[in-house]
C-alpha atoms as a printed R data frame, in Angstrom:
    type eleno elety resid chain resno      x      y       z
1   ATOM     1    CA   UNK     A     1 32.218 52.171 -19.355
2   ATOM     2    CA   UNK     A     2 36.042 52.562 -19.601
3   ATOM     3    CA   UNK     A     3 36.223 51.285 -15.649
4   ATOM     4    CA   UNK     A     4 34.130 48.329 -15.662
5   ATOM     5    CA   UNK     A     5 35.893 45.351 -15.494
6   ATOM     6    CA   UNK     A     6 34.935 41.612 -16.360
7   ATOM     7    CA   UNK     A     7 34.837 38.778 -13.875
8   ATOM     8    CA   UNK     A     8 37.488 37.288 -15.397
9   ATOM     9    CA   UNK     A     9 39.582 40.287 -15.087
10  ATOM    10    CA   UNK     A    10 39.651 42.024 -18.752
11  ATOM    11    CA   UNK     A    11 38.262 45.123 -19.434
12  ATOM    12    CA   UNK     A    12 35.436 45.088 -22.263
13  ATOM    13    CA   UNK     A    13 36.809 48.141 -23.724
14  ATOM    14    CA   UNK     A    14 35.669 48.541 -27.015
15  ATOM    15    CA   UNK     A    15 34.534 45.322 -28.243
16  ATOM    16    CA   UNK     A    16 31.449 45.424 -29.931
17  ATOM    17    CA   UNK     A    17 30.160 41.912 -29.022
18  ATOM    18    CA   UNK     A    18 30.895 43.196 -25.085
19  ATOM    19    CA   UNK     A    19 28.125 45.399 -25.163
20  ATOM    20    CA   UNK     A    20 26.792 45.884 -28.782
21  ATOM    21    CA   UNK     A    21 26.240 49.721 -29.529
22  ATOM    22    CA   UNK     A    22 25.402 52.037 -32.666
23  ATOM    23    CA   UNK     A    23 26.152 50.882 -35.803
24  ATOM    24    CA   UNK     A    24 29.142 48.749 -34.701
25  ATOM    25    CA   UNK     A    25 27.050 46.658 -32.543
26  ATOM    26    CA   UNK     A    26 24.030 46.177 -35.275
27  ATOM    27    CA   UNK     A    27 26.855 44.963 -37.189
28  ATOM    28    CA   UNK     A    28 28.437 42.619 -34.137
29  ATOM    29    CA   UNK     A    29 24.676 41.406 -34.057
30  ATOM    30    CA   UNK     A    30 24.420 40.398 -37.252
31  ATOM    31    CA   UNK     A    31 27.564 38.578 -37.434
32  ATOM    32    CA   UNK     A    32 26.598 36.445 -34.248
33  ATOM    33    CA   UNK     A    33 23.176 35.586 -36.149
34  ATOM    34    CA   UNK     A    34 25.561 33.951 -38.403
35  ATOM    35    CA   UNK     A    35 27.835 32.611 -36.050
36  ATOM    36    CA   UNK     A    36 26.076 31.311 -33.075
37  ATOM    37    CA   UNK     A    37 23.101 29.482 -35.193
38  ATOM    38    CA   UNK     A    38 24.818 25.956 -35.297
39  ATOM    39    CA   UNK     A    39 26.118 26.342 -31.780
40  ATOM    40    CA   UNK     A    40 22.563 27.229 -30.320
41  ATOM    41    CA   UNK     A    41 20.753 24.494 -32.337
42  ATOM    42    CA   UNK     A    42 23.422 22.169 -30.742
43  ATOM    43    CA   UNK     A    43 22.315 23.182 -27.328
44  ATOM    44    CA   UNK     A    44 18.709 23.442 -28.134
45  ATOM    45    CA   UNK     A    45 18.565 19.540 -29.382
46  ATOM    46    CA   UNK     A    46 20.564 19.020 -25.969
47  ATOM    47    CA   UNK     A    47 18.385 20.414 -23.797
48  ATOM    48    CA   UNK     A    48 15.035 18.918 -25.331
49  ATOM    49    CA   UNK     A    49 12.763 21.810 -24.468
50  ATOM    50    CA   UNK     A    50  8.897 20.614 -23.723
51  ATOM    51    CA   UNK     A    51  5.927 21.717 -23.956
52  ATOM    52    CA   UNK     A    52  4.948 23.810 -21.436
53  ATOM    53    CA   UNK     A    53  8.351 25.315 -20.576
54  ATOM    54    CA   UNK     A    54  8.981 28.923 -19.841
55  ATOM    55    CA   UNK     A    55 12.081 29.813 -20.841
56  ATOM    56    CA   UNK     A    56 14.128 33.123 -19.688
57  ATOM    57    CA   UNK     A    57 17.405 33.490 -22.107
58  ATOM    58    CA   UNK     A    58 19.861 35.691 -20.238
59  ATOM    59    CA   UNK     A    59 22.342 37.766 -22.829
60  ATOM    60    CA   UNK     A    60 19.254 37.242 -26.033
61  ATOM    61    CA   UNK     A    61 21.747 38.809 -28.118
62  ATOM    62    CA   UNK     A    62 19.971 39.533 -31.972
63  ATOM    63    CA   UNK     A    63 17.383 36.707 -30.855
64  ATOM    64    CA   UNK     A    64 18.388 33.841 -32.833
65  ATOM    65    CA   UNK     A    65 17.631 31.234 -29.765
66  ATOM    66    CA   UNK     A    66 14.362 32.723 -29.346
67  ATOM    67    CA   UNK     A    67 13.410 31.923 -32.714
68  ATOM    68    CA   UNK     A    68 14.611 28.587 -32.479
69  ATOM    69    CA   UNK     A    69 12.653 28.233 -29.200
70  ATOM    70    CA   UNK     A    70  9.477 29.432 -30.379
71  ATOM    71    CA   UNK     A    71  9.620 26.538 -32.680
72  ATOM    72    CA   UNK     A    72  8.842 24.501 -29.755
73  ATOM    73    CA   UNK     A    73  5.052 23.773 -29.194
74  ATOM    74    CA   UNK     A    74  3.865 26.042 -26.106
75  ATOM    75    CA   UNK     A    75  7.108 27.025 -25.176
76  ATOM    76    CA   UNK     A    76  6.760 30.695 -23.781
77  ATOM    77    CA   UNK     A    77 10.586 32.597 -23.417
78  ATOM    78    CA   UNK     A    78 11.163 35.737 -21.675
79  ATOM    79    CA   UNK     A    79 14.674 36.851 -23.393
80  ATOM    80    CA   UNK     A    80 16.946 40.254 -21.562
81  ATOM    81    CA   UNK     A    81 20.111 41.853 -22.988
82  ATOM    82    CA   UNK     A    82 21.707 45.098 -21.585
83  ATOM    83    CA   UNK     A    83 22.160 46.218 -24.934
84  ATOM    84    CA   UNK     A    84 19.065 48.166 -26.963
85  ATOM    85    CA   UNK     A    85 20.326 47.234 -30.301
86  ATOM    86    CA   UNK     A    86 19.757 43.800 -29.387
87  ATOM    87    CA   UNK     A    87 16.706 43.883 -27.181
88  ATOM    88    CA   UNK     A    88 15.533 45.913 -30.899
89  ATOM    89    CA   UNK     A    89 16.990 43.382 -33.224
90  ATOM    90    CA   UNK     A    90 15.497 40.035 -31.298
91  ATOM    91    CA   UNK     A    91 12.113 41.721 -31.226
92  ATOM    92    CA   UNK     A    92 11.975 42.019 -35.264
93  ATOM    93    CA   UNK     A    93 13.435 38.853 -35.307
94  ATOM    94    CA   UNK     A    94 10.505 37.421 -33.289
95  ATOM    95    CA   UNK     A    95  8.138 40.466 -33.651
96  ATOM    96    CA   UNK     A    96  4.919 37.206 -34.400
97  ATOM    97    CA   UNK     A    97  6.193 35.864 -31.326
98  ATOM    98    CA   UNK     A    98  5.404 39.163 -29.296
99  ATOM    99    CA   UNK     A    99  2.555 40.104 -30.927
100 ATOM   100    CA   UNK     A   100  1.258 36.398 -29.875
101 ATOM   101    CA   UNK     A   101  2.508 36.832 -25.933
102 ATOM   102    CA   UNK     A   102  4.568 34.342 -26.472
103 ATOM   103    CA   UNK     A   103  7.855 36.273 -26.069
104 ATOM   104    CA   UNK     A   104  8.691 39.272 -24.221
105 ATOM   105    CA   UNK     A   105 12.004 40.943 -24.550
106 ATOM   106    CA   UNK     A   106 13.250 43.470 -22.696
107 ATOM   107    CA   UNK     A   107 16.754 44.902 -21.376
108 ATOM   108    CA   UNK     A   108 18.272 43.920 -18.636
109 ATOM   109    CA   UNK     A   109 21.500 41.745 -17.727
110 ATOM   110    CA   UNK     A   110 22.776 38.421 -15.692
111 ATOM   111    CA   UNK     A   111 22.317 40.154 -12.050
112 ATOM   112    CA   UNK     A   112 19.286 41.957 -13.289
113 ATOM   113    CA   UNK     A   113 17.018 40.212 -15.378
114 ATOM   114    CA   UNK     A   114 13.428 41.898 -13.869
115 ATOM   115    CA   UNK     A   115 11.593 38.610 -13.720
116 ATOM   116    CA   UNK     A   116  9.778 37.817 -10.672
117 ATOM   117    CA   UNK     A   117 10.658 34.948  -8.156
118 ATOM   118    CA   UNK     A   118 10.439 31.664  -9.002
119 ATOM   119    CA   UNK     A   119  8.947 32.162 -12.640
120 ATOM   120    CA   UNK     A   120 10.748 30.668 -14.636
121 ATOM   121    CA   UNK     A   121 11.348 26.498 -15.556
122 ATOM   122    CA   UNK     A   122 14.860 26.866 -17.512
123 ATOM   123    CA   UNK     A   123 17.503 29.918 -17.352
124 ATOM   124    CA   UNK     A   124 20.157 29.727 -20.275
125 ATOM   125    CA   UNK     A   125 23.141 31.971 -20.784
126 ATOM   126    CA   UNK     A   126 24.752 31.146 -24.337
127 ATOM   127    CA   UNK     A   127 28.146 32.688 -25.228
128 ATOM   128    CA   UNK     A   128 27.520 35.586 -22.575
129 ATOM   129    CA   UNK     A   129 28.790 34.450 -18.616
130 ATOM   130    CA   UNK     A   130 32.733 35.702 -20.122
131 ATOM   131    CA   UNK     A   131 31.256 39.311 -20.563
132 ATOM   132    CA   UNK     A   132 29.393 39.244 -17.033
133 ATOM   133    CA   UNK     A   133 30.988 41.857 -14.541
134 ATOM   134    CA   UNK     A   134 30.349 39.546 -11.060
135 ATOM   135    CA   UNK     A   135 29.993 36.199 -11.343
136 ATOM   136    CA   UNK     A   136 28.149 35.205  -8.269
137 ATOM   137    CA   UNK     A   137 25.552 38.030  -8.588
138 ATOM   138    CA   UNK     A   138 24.890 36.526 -12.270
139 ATOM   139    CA   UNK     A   139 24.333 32.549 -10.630
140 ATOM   140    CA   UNK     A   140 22.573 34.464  -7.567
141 ATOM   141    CA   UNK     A   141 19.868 36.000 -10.493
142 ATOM   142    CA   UNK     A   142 19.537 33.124 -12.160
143 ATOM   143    CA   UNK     A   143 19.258 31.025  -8.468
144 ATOM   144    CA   UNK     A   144 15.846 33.925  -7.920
145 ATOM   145    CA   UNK     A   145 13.895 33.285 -11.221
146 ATOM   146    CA   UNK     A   146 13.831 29.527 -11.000
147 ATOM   147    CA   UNK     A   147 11.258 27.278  -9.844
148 ATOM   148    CA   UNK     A   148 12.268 24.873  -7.333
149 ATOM   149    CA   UNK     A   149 13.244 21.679 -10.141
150 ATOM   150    CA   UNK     A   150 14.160 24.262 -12.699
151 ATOM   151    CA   UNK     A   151 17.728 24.010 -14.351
152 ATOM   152    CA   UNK     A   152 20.158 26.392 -15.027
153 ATOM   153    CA   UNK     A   153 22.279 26.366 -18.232
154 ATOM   154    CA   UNK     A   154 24.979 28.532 -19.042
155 ATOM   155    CA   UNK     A   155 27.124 27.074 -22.286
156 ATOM   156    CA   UNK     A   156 30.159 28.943 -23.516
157 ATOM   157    CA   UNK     A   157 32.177 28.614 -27.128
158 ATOM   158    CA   UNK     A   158 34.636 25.679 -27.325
159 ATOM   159    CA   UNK     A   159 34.952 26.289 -30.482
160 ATOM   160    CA   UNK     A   160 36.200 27.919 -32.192
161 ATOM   161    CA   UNK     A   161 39.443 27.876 -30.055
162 ATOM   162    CA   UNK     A   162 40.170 31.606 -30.362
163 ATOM   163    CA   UNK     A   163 37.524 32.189 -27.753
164 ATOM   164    CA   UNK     A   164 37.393 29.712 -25.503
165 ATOM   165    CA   UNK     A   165 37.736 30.039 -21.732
166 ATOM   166    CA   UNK     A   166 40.952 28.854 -20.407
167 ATOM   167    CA   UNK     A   167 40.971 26.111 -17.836
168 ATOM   168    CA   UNK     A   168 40.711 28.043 -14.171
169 ATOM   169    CA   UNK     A   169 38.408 30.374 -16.070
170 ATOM   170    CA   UNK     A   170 35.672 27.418 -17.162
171 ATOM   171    CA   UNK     A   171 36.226 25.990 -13.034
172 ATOM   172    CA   UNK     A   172 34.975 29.251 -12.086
173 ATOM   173    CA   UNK     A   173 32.064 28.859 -13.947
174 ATOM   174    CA   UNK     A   174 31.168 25.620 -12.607
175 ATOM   175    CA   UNK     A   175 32.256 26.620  -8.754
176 ATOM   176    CA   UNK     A   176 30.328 29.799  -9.171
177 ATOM   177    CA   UNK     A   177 26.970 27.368 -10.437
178 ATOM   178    CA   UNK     A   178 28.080 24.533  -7.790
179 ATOM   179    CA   UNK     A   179 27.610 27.108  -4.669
180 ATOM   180    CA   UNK     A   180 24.721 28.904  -5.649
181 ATOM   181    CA   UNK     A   181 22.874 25.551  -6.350
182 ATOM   182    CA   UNK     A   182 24.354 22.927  -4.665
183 ATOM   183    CA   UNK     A   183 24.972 21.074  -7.553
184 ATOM   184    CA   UNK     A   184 26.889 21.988 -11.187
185 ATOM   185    CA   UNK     A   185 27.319 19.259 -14.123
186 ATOM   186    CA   UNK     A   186 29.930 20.161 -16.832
187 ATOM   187    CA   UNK     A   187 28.946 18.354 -20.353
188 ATOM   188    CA   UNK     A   188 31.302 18.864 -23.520
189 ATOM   189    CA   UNK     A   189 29.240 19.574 -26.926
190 ATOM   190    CA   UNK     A   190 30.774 19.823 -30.066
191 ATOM   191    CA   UNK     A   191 30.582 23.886 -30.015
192 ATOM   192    CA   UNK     A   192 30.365 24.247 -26.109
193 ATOM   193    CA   UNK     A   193 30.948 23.771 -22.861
194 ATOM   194    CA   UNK     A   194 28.286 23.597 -20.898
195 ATOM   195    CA   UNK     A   195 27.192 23.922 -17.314
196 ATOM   196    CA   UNK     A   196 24.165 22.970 -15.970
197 ATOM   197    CA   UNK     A   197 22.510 22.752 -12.306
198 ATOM   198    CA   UNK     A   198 18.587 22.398 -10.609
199 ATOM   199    CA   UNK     A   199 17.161 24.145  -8.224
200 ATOM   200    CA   UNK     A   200 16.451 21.976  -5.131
201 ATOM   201    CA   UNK     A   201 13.655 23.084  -2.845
């Protein structure tokens, strides 16, 4: 853990909203429940989920997006973080959800989510691409699960200002999402910059 290295260049070291572990990271969890409501009901009324729409979260955190997705008639979400405390917390946050098939949540991370080709109709990365180690193999993963027409969404704090990207860092982002796909829209919410693209044939 103490040689892995972001994308962007910073080591994760301890932080416990990196990679939320033991008690530290239940706690991290619980304060981005908090946090990251407003900014992920922002998105959600963005994006205008239908009915129908499978939905694979990448970086679930304690599930809060999940919930709010589920809230969505027939909208089934498959949700992966590489931490266990949050793959545990987003389950008993949405533990109906499972029990009904409607969610499944399971660890994994941006270059390795374990869904199958194709499968998916909208991929969404909230507050998470920063703490990915490779960029490309994160936009590659998300590239594999999509259905041809399926978008790709990865939105990242603008506020507040503390943790926002800097400039070159956010034109990564969106040159990383433009050459996997072809294609990369950048859209300013009040909480987030986000990046979007669809998968074309």
């Amino acid at each position: 853990m103490g040689r892995r290295r972001l994308w962007t260049g910073a080591p994760p070291g301890r932080n416990p909203f990196a990679l939320p572990r033991g008690l530290r990271g239940r706690l991290a969890g619980r304060i981005m429940a908090r946090a990251n409501r407003a900014c992920n009901a922002e998105l959600l009324a963005w994006l205008d989920v239908r009915a129908g729409t499978h939905v694979l979260e990448v970086g679930c955190g304690p599930g809060v997006l999940v919930e709010l997705l589920t809230r969505r008639p027939d909208v089934r979400v498959t949700a992966v973080d590489p931490s266990a405390e949050m793959v545990a917390m987003a389950q008993r946050r949405n533990a109906r959800a499972v029990r009904r098939g409607r969610v499944h949540i399971h660890p994994g991370d941006a270059a390795a989510t374990g869904v199958d080709d194709g499968r998916v109709d909208l991929a969404i990365s909230v507050n998470t691409v920063a703490m990915w180690p490779r960029l490309d193999d994160g936009m590659a993963e998300l590239h594999r699960v999509l259905r041809s027409g399926g978008r790709a969404v990865i939105a990242w704090h603008r506020r507040p200002a503390r943790f926002a990207l800097a400039g070159e860092e956010l034109s990564a982002v969106e040159a990383a999402l433009a050459n996997r796909f072809g294609n990369a829209e950048r859209t300013i919410l009040r909480g987030s910059v986000v990046f979007s693209a669809v998968k074309c044939g």
